[in-house]
CSV table of C-alpha atoms in Angstrom, one decimal:
chain,number,residue,atom,x,y,z
A,1,MET,CA,52.5,49.8,30.7
A,2,THR,CA,53.8,47.2,33.1
A,3,ARG,CA,53.3,43.6,32.1
A,4,PRO,CA,51.8,41.3,34.7
A,5,SER,CA,53.7,38.1,35.2
A,6,ARG,CA,50.7,36.1,34.5
A,7,LEU,CA,47.5,37.0,32.7
A,8,ARG,CA,44.4,35.5,34.1
A,9,ALA,CA,42.0,34.2,31.4
A,10,SER,CA,38.2,34.3,31.8
A,11,VAL,CA,36.0,32.7,29.2
A,12,VAL,CA,32.6,34.3,28.9
A,13,VAL,CA,29.7,32.5,27.2
A,14,VAL,CA,26.2,33.7,26.7
A,15,THR,CA,23.5,31.0,26.3
A,16,LYS,CA,19.8,30.8,26.0
A,17,ASN,CA,17.7,27.6,26.0
A,18,ARG,CA,20.5,25.4,24.7
A,19,PRO,CA,21.8,23.4,27.6
A,20,GLY,CA,22.7,20.5,25.3
A,21,MET,CA,24.8,22.7,23.0
A,22,LEU,CA,26.5,24.4,26.0
A,23,ALA,CA,27.5,21.0,27.4
A,24,GLY,CA,29.4,20.3,24.2
A,25,LEU,CA,31.3,23.6,24.6
A,26,LEU,CA,32.1,23.0,28.2
A,27,ALA,CA,33.4,19.6,27.4
A,28,SER,CA,35.9,21.3,24.9
A,29,LEU,CA,36.8,23.8,27.6
A,30,ALA,CA,37.5,21.2,30.2
A,31,THR,CA,40.4,19.7,28.2
A,32,GLN,CA,42.5,22.8,27.4
A,33,SER,CA,46.3,22.8,27.2
A,34,LEU,CA,46.1,26.0,29.2
A,35,ALA,CA,43.2,25.8,31.5
A,36,PRO,CA,41.1,29.0,31.8
A,37,ASP,CA,41.1,30.6,35.2
A,38,GLU,CA,37.3,30.8,35.1
A,39,VAL,CA,34.4,30.1,32.8
A,40,VAL,CA,31.5,32.5,33.2
A,41,VAL,CA,28.3,31.3,31.8
A,42,VAL,CA,25.6,34.0,31.4
A,43,ASP,CA,22.1,32.5,31.1
A,44,ASN,CA,20.1,35.1,29.2
A,45,ASP,CA,16.9,34.2,31.0
A,46,SER,CA,16.3,30.7,29.6
A,47,ALA,CA,13.1,28.8,30.0
A,48,LEU,CA,15.1,25.5,30.0
A,49,SER,CA,17.0,24.3,33.0
A,50,TYR,CA,20.8,24.2,33.0
A,51,ASP,CA,21.1,22.5,36.4
A,52,ALA,CA,22.2,19.1,35.0
A,53,VAL,CA,24.9,20.7,32.8
A,54,PHE,CA,26.2,22.9,35.5
A,55,HIS,CA,26.2,20.1,38.0
A,56,GLU,CA,28.2,17.9,35.6
A,57,TYR,CA,30.9,20.5,34.9
A,58,ARG,CA,31.1,22.2,38.3
A,59,ASP,CA,33.9,19.8,39.3
A,60,ARG,CA,35.7,19.8,35.9
A,61,LEU,CA,35.8,23.6,35.3
A,62,PRO,CA,36.2,26.7,37.3
A,63,LEU,CA,32.5,27.5,36.5
A,64,ARG,CA,30.6,30.6,37.5
A,65,THR,CA,27.0,31.0,36.4
A,66,VAL,CA,24.8,34.1,36.4
A,67,VAL,CA,21.4,34.9,35.0
A,68,GLU,CA,20.9,38.1,33.0
A,69,ARG,CA,17.3,39.0,32.6
A,70,ILE,CA,17.8,41.8,30.2
A,71,PRO,CA,17.4,40.2,26.8
A,72,GLY,CA,19.9,40.6,24.1
A,73,ILE,CA,23.5,39.5,23.5
A,74,PRO,CA,25.3,42.8,24.2
A,75,ALA,CA,23.7,43.2,27.6
A,76,ALA,CA,24.4,39.6,28.5
A,77,ARG,CA,28.0,39.8,27.4
A,78,ASN,CA,28.5,43.0,29.4
A,79,ARG,CA,27.1,41.2,32.4
A,80,GLY,CA,29.7,38.5,31.7
A,81,ILE,CA,32.5,41.1,31.6
A,82,ALA,CA,31.3,42.6,34.8
A,83,GLU,CA,31.3,39.2,36.5
A,84,ALA,CA,34.7,38.0,35.0
A,85,THR,CA,37.8,38.7,37.0
A,86,GLY,CA,40.4,37.8,34.3
A,87,ASP,CA,43.0,40.1,32.7
A,88,VAL,CA,42.0,38.7,29.3
A,89,ILE,CA,38.4,37.8,28.5
A,90,LEU,CA,37.7,35.2,25.8
A,91,PHE,CA,34.3,35.0,24.1
A,92,THR,CA,32.8,32.2,22.2
A,93,ASP,CA,29.2,31.0,21.7
A,94,ASP,CA,27.3,28.1,23.1
A,95,ASP,CA,26.9,26.5,19.7
A,96,CYS,CA,30.7,26.3,19.2
A,97,ARG,CA,33.4,23.9,20.2
A,98,VAL,CA,37.0,25.1,20.9
A,99,GLU,CA,40.1,23.3,19.9
A,100,PRO,CA,42.3,21.9,22.8
A,101,ASP,CA,44.9,24.7,22.5
A,102,TRP,CA,42.3,27.5,22.0
A,103,VAL,CA,42.8,29.3,25.3
A,104,GLU,CA,46.6,29.1,25.0
A,105,ARG,CA,46.7,30.4,21.5
A,106,MET,CA,44.3,33.2,22.2
A,107,VAL,CA,46.0,34.4,25.3
A,108,ARG,CA,49.6,34.2,24.0
A,109,PRO,CA,49.6,37.4,21.8
A,110,PHE,CA,48.4,39.4,24.9
A,111,TYR,CA,51.6,38.3,26.7
A,112,LEU,CA,53.9,39.0,23.8
A,113,ASN,CA,52.8,42.6,23.1
A,114,PRO,CA,51.0,44.8,25.7
A,115,HIS,CA,49.6,47.0,22.9
A,116,ILE,CA,47.4,44.2,21.7
A,117,GLY,CA,43.9,44.8,22.9
A,118,ALA,CA,42.0,42.2,20.9
A,119,VAL,CA,42.7,38.8,19.4
A,120,GLY,CA,40.5,37.0,17.0
A,121,GLY,CA,40.7,33.4,15.8
A,122,GLU,CA,39.4,31.3,13.0
A,123,ILE,CA,35.9,30.1,12.9
A,124,LEU,CA,35.2,26.8,11.1
A,125,SER,CA,31.8,25.5,10.3
A,126,GLU,CA,30.2,22.2,10.8
A,127,SER,CA,26.7,21.4,9.9
A,128,ARG,CA,24.4,18.5,10.6
A,129,VAL,CA,22.3,19.3,7.6
A,130,GLY,CA,24.7,20.0,4.9
A,131,GLY,CA,23.6,20.8,1.4
A,132,LEU,CA,24.0,23.7,-0.9
A,133,VAL,CA,23.1,26.4,1.7
A,134,GLU,CA,25.9,25.2,3.9
A,135,GLU,CA,28.2,25.1,0.9
A,136,PHE,CA,27.3,28.7,0.2
A,137,CYS,CA,27.9,29.8,3.7
A,138,VAL,CA,31.2,28.1,4.0
A,139,GLU,CA,32.3,29.5,0.7
A,140,GLU,CA,31.1,33.0,1.3
A,141,THR,CA,31.6,33.5,4.9
A,142,LEU,CA,33.1,31.4,7.6
A,143,MET,CA,35.9,29.8,5.6
A,144,ARG,CA,37.2,33.2,4.4
A,145,MET,CA,38.6,33.9,7.8
A,146,GLY,CA,42.3,33.7,7.5
A,147,ARG,CA,42.2,31.5,4.4
A,148,PRO,CA,42.9,33.8,1.6
A,149,ASP,CA,45.2,31.3,-0.1
A,150,GLU,CA,42.4,28.8,-0.6
A,151,ASP,CA,40.2,31.6,-1.5
A,152,ALA,CA,42.2,32.5,-4.5
A,153,ALA,CA,42.1,29.0,-5.9
B,1,MET,CA,32.7,48.1,9.4
B,2,ILE,CA,29.8,46.7,7.6
B,3,ILE,CA,31.6,44.0,5.8
B,4,ASP,CA,32.9,41.3,8.0
B,5,ILE,CA,35.7,39.1,7.7
B,6,THR,CA,33.6,37.3,5.3
B,7,LYS,CA,34.7,39.5,2.6
B,8,CYS,CA,38.1,40.3,3.8
B,9,GLY,CA,40.2,37.2,4.2
B,10,TYR,CA,42.5,38.3,7.0
B,11,ARG,CA,46.0,36.9,7.4
B,12,ARG,CA,47.8,36.1,10.6
B,13,GLY,CA,49.0,39.3,12.2
B,14,TYR,CA,48.0,42.8,13.0
B,15,LEU,CA,44.8,44.1,11.4
B,16,PRO,CA,44.6,47.7,10.2
B,17,ARG,CA,43.1,50.0,12.9
B,18,GLY,CA,41.6,52.4,10.4
B,19,GLY,CA,38.6,51.8,8.3
B,20,VAL,CA,37.5,52.8,4.8
B,21,GLY,CA,34.6,55.1,5.5
B,22,VAL,CA,32.7,53.0,8.0
B,23,PHE,CA,34.1,49.6,6.9
B,24,HIS,CA,36.3,48.3,9.6
B,25,ALA,CA,38.1,45.1,10.6
B,26,PHE,CA,36.6,43.1,13.4
B,27,PHE,CA,36.5,39.7,15.1
B,28,PRO,CA,33.1,37.9,15.5
B,29,THR,CA,32.5,37.2,19.2
B,30,ALA,CA,32.2,33.5,18.4
B,31,ASN,CA,36.0,33.6,18.6
B,32,ALA,CA,37.4,36.8,20.1
B,33,ALA,CA,39.4,37.8,23.2
B,34,PHE,CA,39.9,41.2,24.7
B,35,ARG,CA,42.3,42.6,27.3
B,36,ARG,CA,40.3,43.9,30.2
B,37,ASP,CA,42.0,47.3,30.1
B,38,ALA,CA,41.0,47.6,26.4
B,39,LEU,CA,37.4,46.7,27.3
B,40,ARG,CA,37.5,49.3,30.0
B,41,ALA,CA,38.9,51.9,27.7
B,42,ALA,CA,36.4,51.0,24.9
B,43,GLY,CA,33.4,50.8,27.2
B,44,GLY,CA,32.1,47.2,26.6
B,45,PHE,CA,29.3,46.2,24.2
B,46,ASP,CA,26.8,48.7,23.0
B,47,PRO,CA,23.3,47.4,24.0
B,48,ARG,CA,21.7,49.4,21.2
B,49,CYS,CA,23.3,47.1,18.6
B,50,ALA,CA,20.8,44.7,17.2
B,51,THR,CA,23.6,43.0,15.4
B,52,GLY,CA,27.2,44.0,14.7
B,53,GLU,CA,28.0,44.6,18.4
B,54,ASP,CA,31.3,42.9,17.7
B,55,ILE,CA,32.1,45.3,14.9
B,56,ASP,CA,31.2,48.2,17.1
B,57,LEU,CA,33.5,47.0,20.0
B,58,CYS,CA,36.5,46.4,17.7
B,59,ILE,CA,36.2,49.9,16.3
B,60,ARG,CA,36.3,51.4,19.8
B,61,VAL,CA,39.1,49.1,20.9
B,62,ALA,CA,41.1,50.2,17.9
B,63,ARG,CA,40.3,53.8,18.6
B,64,ALA,CA,41.5,53.4,22.2
B,65,ASP,CA,44.9,52.8,20.6
B,66,TYR,CA,45.0,49.0,21.0
B,67,GLU,CA,46.2,46.7,18.3
B,68,LEU,CA,44.0,43.9,16.8
B,69,TRP,CA,45.8,40.6,16.2
B,70,PHE,CA,44.4,37.8,14.1
B,71,GLU,CA,45.5,34.4,15.2
B,72,PRO,CA,44.1,31.8,12.8
B,73,ALA,CA,45.7,28.9,14.7
B,74,ALA,CA,43.2,29.6,17.5
B,75,ARG,CA,40.2,27.7,16.1
B,76,VAL,CA,36.6,27.3,17.0
B,77,THR,CA,34.1,25.1,15.2
B,78,HIS,CA,30.6,26.5,14.9
B,79,PHE,CA,27.8,24.0,14.7
B,80,HIS,CA,24.9,25.4,12.8
B,81,ARG,CA,21.8,24.3,11.0
B,82,TYR,CA,22.0,25.8,7.5
B,83,THR,CA,18.6,26.5,6.0
B,84,LEU,CA,17.5,29.0,3.4
B,85,ARG,CA,15.1,30.6,5.8
B,86,GLY,CA,17.8,30.9,8.5
B,87,LEU,CA,20.3,32.3,6.0
B,88,ALA,CA,17.8,35.0,4.8
B,89,ARG,CA,16.9,35.9,8.3
B,90,GLN,CA,20.5,36.1,9.4
B,91,TRP,CA,21.5,38.4,6.6
B,92,PHE,CA,18.4,40.5,7.0
B,93,HIS,CA,19.4,41.1,10.6
B,94,TYR,CA,23.0,41.9,9.7
B,95,GLY,CA,21.8,44.6,7.2
B,96,TYR,CA,19.3,45.9,9.7
B,97,GLY,CA,21.9,46.2,12.5
B,98,HIS,CA,24.6,47.7,10.3
B,99,ALA,CA,22.5,50.8,9.6
B,100,TYR,CA,22.8,51.7,13.2
B,101,LEU,CA,26.5,51.4,13.1
B,102,PHE,CA,26.7,53.7,10.0
B,103,ARG,CA,24.5,56.2,11.8
B,104,LYS,CA,26.8,56.0,14.9
B,105,TYR,CA,30.1,56.3,13.1
B,106,GLY,CA,29.4,57.6,9.6
B,107,PRO,CA,29.3,61.2,8.6
B,108,ARG,CA,26.1,63.2,9.0
B,109,ARG,CA,24.3,64.9,6.0
B,110,ARG,CA,26.6,63.3,3.5
B,111,LEU,CA,25.9,60.8,0.9
B,112,GLU,CA,28.7,58.3,0.5
B,113,PHE,CA,29.2,55.8,-2.3
B,114,PHE,CA,31.3,52.7,-2.0
B,115,ARG,CA,32.2,49.8,-4.2
B,116,TYR,CA,34.5,46.8,-4.2
B,117,ASP,CA,38.0,47.8,-5.2
B,118,ARG,CA,39.0,45.7,-8.2
B,119,SER,CA,42.5,46.9,-8.4
B,120,GLU,CA,44.7,43.9,-7.7
B,121,GLY,CA,46.5,44.1,-4.4
B,122,GLY,CA,46.2,47.8,-4.2
B,123,GLY,CA,43.8,50.0,-2.5
B,124,ASN,CA,43.1,48.8,1.0
B,125,PRO,CA,43.0,45.6,3.0
B,126,PHE,CA,39.2,45.4,2.7
B,127,GLY,CA,39.1,45.6,-1.0
B,128,ILE,CA,36.6,48.4,-0.6
B,129,ALA,CA,36.9,51.9,-2.1
B,130,ARG,CA,34.9,55.0,-1.4
B,131,VAL,CA,34.1,56.5,-4.8
B,132,LEU,CA,32.2,59.6,-3.8
B,133,SER,CA,31.3,61.6,-0.7
B,134,ILE,CA,29.0,64.6,-1.2
B,135,PRO,CA,27.1,66.9,1.1
B,136,SER,CA,23.4,65.9,1.1
B,137,PRO,CA,20.3,66.8,3.1
B,138,VAL,CA,19.8,63.0,3.4
B,139,THR,CA,22.5,61.1,5.2
B,140,GLY,CA,23.2,57.9,3.3
B,141,MET,CA,25.5,55.1,2.4
B,142,VAL,CA,25.1,53.6,-1.0
B,143,PHE,CA,27.1,50.6,-2.1
B,144,LEU,CA,27.5,50.2,-5.8
B,145,SER,CA,27.4,46.7,-7.2
B,146,PRO,CA,26.0,44.8,-10.1
B,147,TYR,CA,23.2,43.7,-7.8
B,148,HIS,CA,22.1,47.3,-7.2
B,149,ALA,CA,22.6,48.3,-10.9
B,150,LEU,CA,20.5,45.3,-12.0
B,151,HIS,CA,17.6,46.4,-9.8
B,152,LEU,CA,17.9,50.0,-10.7
B,153,CYS,CA,17.7,49.0,-14.4
B,154,LEU,CA,14.7,46.9,-13.7
B,155,VAL,CA,12.9,49.8,-12.1
B,156,LEU,CA,13.8,51.9,-15.0
B,157,ALA,CA,12.5,49.3,-17.4
B,158,LEU,CA,9.2,49.1,-15.5
B,159,LEU,CA,8.8,52.8,-15.5
B,160,GLY,CA,9.7,53.1,-19.2
B,161,PHE,CA,7.2,50.5,-20.3
B,162,ALA,CA,4.5,51.6,-18.0
B,163,ALA,CA,4.6,55.4,-18.3
B,164,GLY,CA,7.6,56.8,-20.2
B,165,PRO,CA,8.9,56.3,-23.7
B,166,ALA,CA,9.3,52.7,-24.6
B,167,ALA,CA,12.9,53.4,-25.5
B,168,VAL,CA,13.6,54.0,-21.8
B,169,GLY,CA,12.0,50.6,-21.1
B,170,TRP,CA,14.2,48.8,-23.6
B,171,ALA,CA,17.3,50.6,-22.3
B,172,GLY,CA,16.4,49.6,-18.8
B,173,LEU,CA,15.9,46.0,-19.9
B,174,ALA,CA,19.2,45.9,-21.8
B,175,GLY,CA,21.0,47.3,-18.8
B,176,ALA,CA,19.3,44.8,-16.5
B,177,LEU,CA,20.5,41.9,-18.7
B,178,ALA,CA,24.0,43.3,-18.8
B,179,PHE,CA,24.2,43.7,-15.0
B,180,ALA,CA,22.5,40.3,-14.5
B,181,ALA,CA,25.4,38.8,-16.6
B,182,ARG,CA,27.9,40.7,-14.4
B,183,TYR,CA,26.1,39.5,-11.2
B,184,PHE,CA,25.7,35.8,-12.1
B,185,GLY,CA,28.3,35.3,-14.8
B,186,PRO,CA,31.7,35.4,-13.1
B,187,ARG,CA,30.9,32.7,-10.6
B,188,PHE,CA,29.2,30.4,-13.1
B,189,ASP,CA,30.9,27.0,-13.5
B,190,ARG,CA,30.0,25.5,-16.8
B,191,ALA,CA,31.1,22.1,-15.7
B,192,ARG,CA,28.5,22.1,-13.0
B,193,PRO,CA,25.6,24.3,-14.3
B,194,GLY,CA,23.0,23.0,-11.9
B,195,ARG,CA,25.1,23.5,-8.8
B,196,SER,CA,26.2,27.0,-10.1
B,197,ALA,CA,22.7,28.1,-10.7
B,198,ALA,CA,21.6,26.9,-7.2
B,199,LEU,CA,24.5,28.7,-5.5
B,200,ALA,CA,23.7,31.8,-7.5
B,201,GLY,CA,20.1,31.6,-6.4
B,202,ILE,CA,21.2,31.3,-2.8
B,203,ARG,CA,23.5,34.3,-3.2
B,204,TYR,CA,20.7,36.3,-4.7
B,205,LEU,CA,18.5,35.5,-1.8
B,206,ALA,CA,21.2,36.4,0.8
B,207,ASP,CA,22.0,39.6,-1.0
B,208,SER,CA,18.3,40.6,-1.2
B,209,ALA,CA,17.8,39.9,2.5
B,210,TYR,CA,20.9,41.9,3.3
B,211,VAL,CA,19.9,44.9,1.2
B,212,LEU,CA,16.3,44.8,2.4
B,213,GLY,CA,17.4,44.6,6.0
B,214,GLY,CA,19.7,47.5,5.5
B,215,LEU,CA,17.1,49.6,3.8
B,216,LEU,CA,14.6,49.1,6.6
B,217,GLY,CA,17.2,49.5,9.3
B,218,GLY,CA,18.3,52.7,7.5
B,219,LEU,CA,14.7,54.1,7.4
B,220,GLY,CA,14.6,53.5,11.1
B,221,GLN,CA,17.7,55.6,11.5
B,222,GLY,CA,16.4,58.3,9.2
B,223,MET,CA,18.9,57.6,6.4
B,224,LEU,CA,19.3,56.0,3.1
B,225,PHE,CA,21.3,52.7,3.5
B,226,LEU,CA,22.0,50.5,0.6
B,227,GLU,CA,24.0,47.6,2.0
B,228,ALA,CA,26.9,45.9,0.3
B,229,THR,CA,26.3,42.7,-1.5
B,230,PHE,CA,28.5,39.6,-1.9
B,231,ARG,CA,31.4,39.8,-4.3
B,232,THR,CA,30.6,38.8,-7.8
B,233,GLU,CA,34.1,37.8,-8.7
B,234,LYS,CA,36.3,35.4,-6.9
B,235,ARG,CA,38.6,37.5,-4.8
B,236,THR,CA,42.2,37.8,-6.1
B,237,ARG,CA,45.0,37.3,-3.7
B,238,GLN,CA,46.1,40.6,-2.2
B,239,ALA,CA,49.7,41.5,-2.2
B,240,ARG,CA,50.7,42.2,1.3
B,241,ALA,CA,53.8,42.0,3.4
B,242,ALA,CA,54.5,38.7,5.0
B,243,SER,CA,52.8,38.5,8.4
B,244,PRO,CA,55.0,38.4,11.5
B,245,ALA,CA,55.5,35.0,13.0
B,246,GLU,CA,54.8,36.3,16.5
B,247,PRO,CA,53.8,39.7,17.9
B,248,ARG,CA,56.8,41.4,19.4
B,249,SER,CA,56.8,43.4,22.6
B,250,ASP,CA,56.0,47.1,22.1
B,251,GLU,CA,55.4,46.6,18.4
B,252,ARG,CA,52.9,48.9,16.7
B,253,LEU,CA,51.4,48.5,13.3
B,254,GLU,CA,53.8,50.6,11.4
B,255,THR,CA,51.6,52.0,8.6
B,256,PRO,CA,47.9,52.2,9.1
B,257,ALA,CA,46.9,50.9,5.7
B,258,ALA,CA,43.7,52.7,5.6
B,259,GLU,CA,42.3,56.0,6.6
B,260,SER,CA,40.8,56.4,10.0
B,261,VAL,CA,37.1,56.0,10.6
B,262,ASP,CA,35.4,59.3,10.3
B,263,ALA,CA,34.8,61.0,13.6
B,264,ALA,CA,31.4,60.4,14.9
């Protein structure tokens, strides 16, 4: 396997009827230590308009937008893969925010070892509601990722 | 592959590319990246997945002989509204979708039994052990846990008191109490009884939604599917080799820590 000198990074996001949430994600993608080569937003047939959000970020991100009418996340992500041109395709969700070094840290292992086919990162959780249900979710699910040390406490 | 990260606690480094039965390591797509060549080799997401399409893809990427690397320093924050209703619905859908994955990758006409592996540090990276696999006219996956035993005993008690000898009813009731203690006991914090009870109630609801979703999803796939439940005990730290600081070129995971996923 020959290693390309530079891996192009595409971010693929599927969204439906959450332009406000997507704007938050795009804001976090616009300030990356390693800028993605493209951000492909797949609108899974939303009723709400994304025009304002796309207009706002078109100058700040290498944004590509497509509409996938077939419902369901797998089909929409496959559409994103088909549209993306990068050597590495990064996935996140429209209700997430990525840290400023996210793209850099996710892409780096692919450079270091050509046998690596998938990289996963940590998912933290933040709620606007809080309460015991969140406490449960955090304890049982999201915080377990990569935090076995705290887990054992 | 049914159990997610949620119950694994990955460490930085390579993840095992084999599974235990159909339990497999994976990255949720809220924070996952794939090499295009690996996606091409694996074939993209399976549109037949109601949930668990991320598990399914990671299995195929691993089978296409690519390594999975967990990088906890690459962080994503998920904003979510946590409600009881949302929690129940989410775990119901997880259970429902996982039945399809078992049907896709699991053995046919066999009944397999799994449980959490309580041996410290041993076993496998998922902490899950297959205890039995037998030929059976009905294909099925049955997870054994205090939750399942508790409900089995309750059914037994009802049958015993309603139709059978009362002794069976009492035995069922005694068993149900014992397993209820096993289910609720280990997580109970005496210093904060109210909070403990509430968290236990939430766990019971999530487990029930998960098991019910799995049962119904399994019926749709023509199989018996009794989904895993949350761990009843706090997980002990697993003894594992120190993770590499960085992936090295041409490095392969030296010893697949777990058996391969059964051929479809």
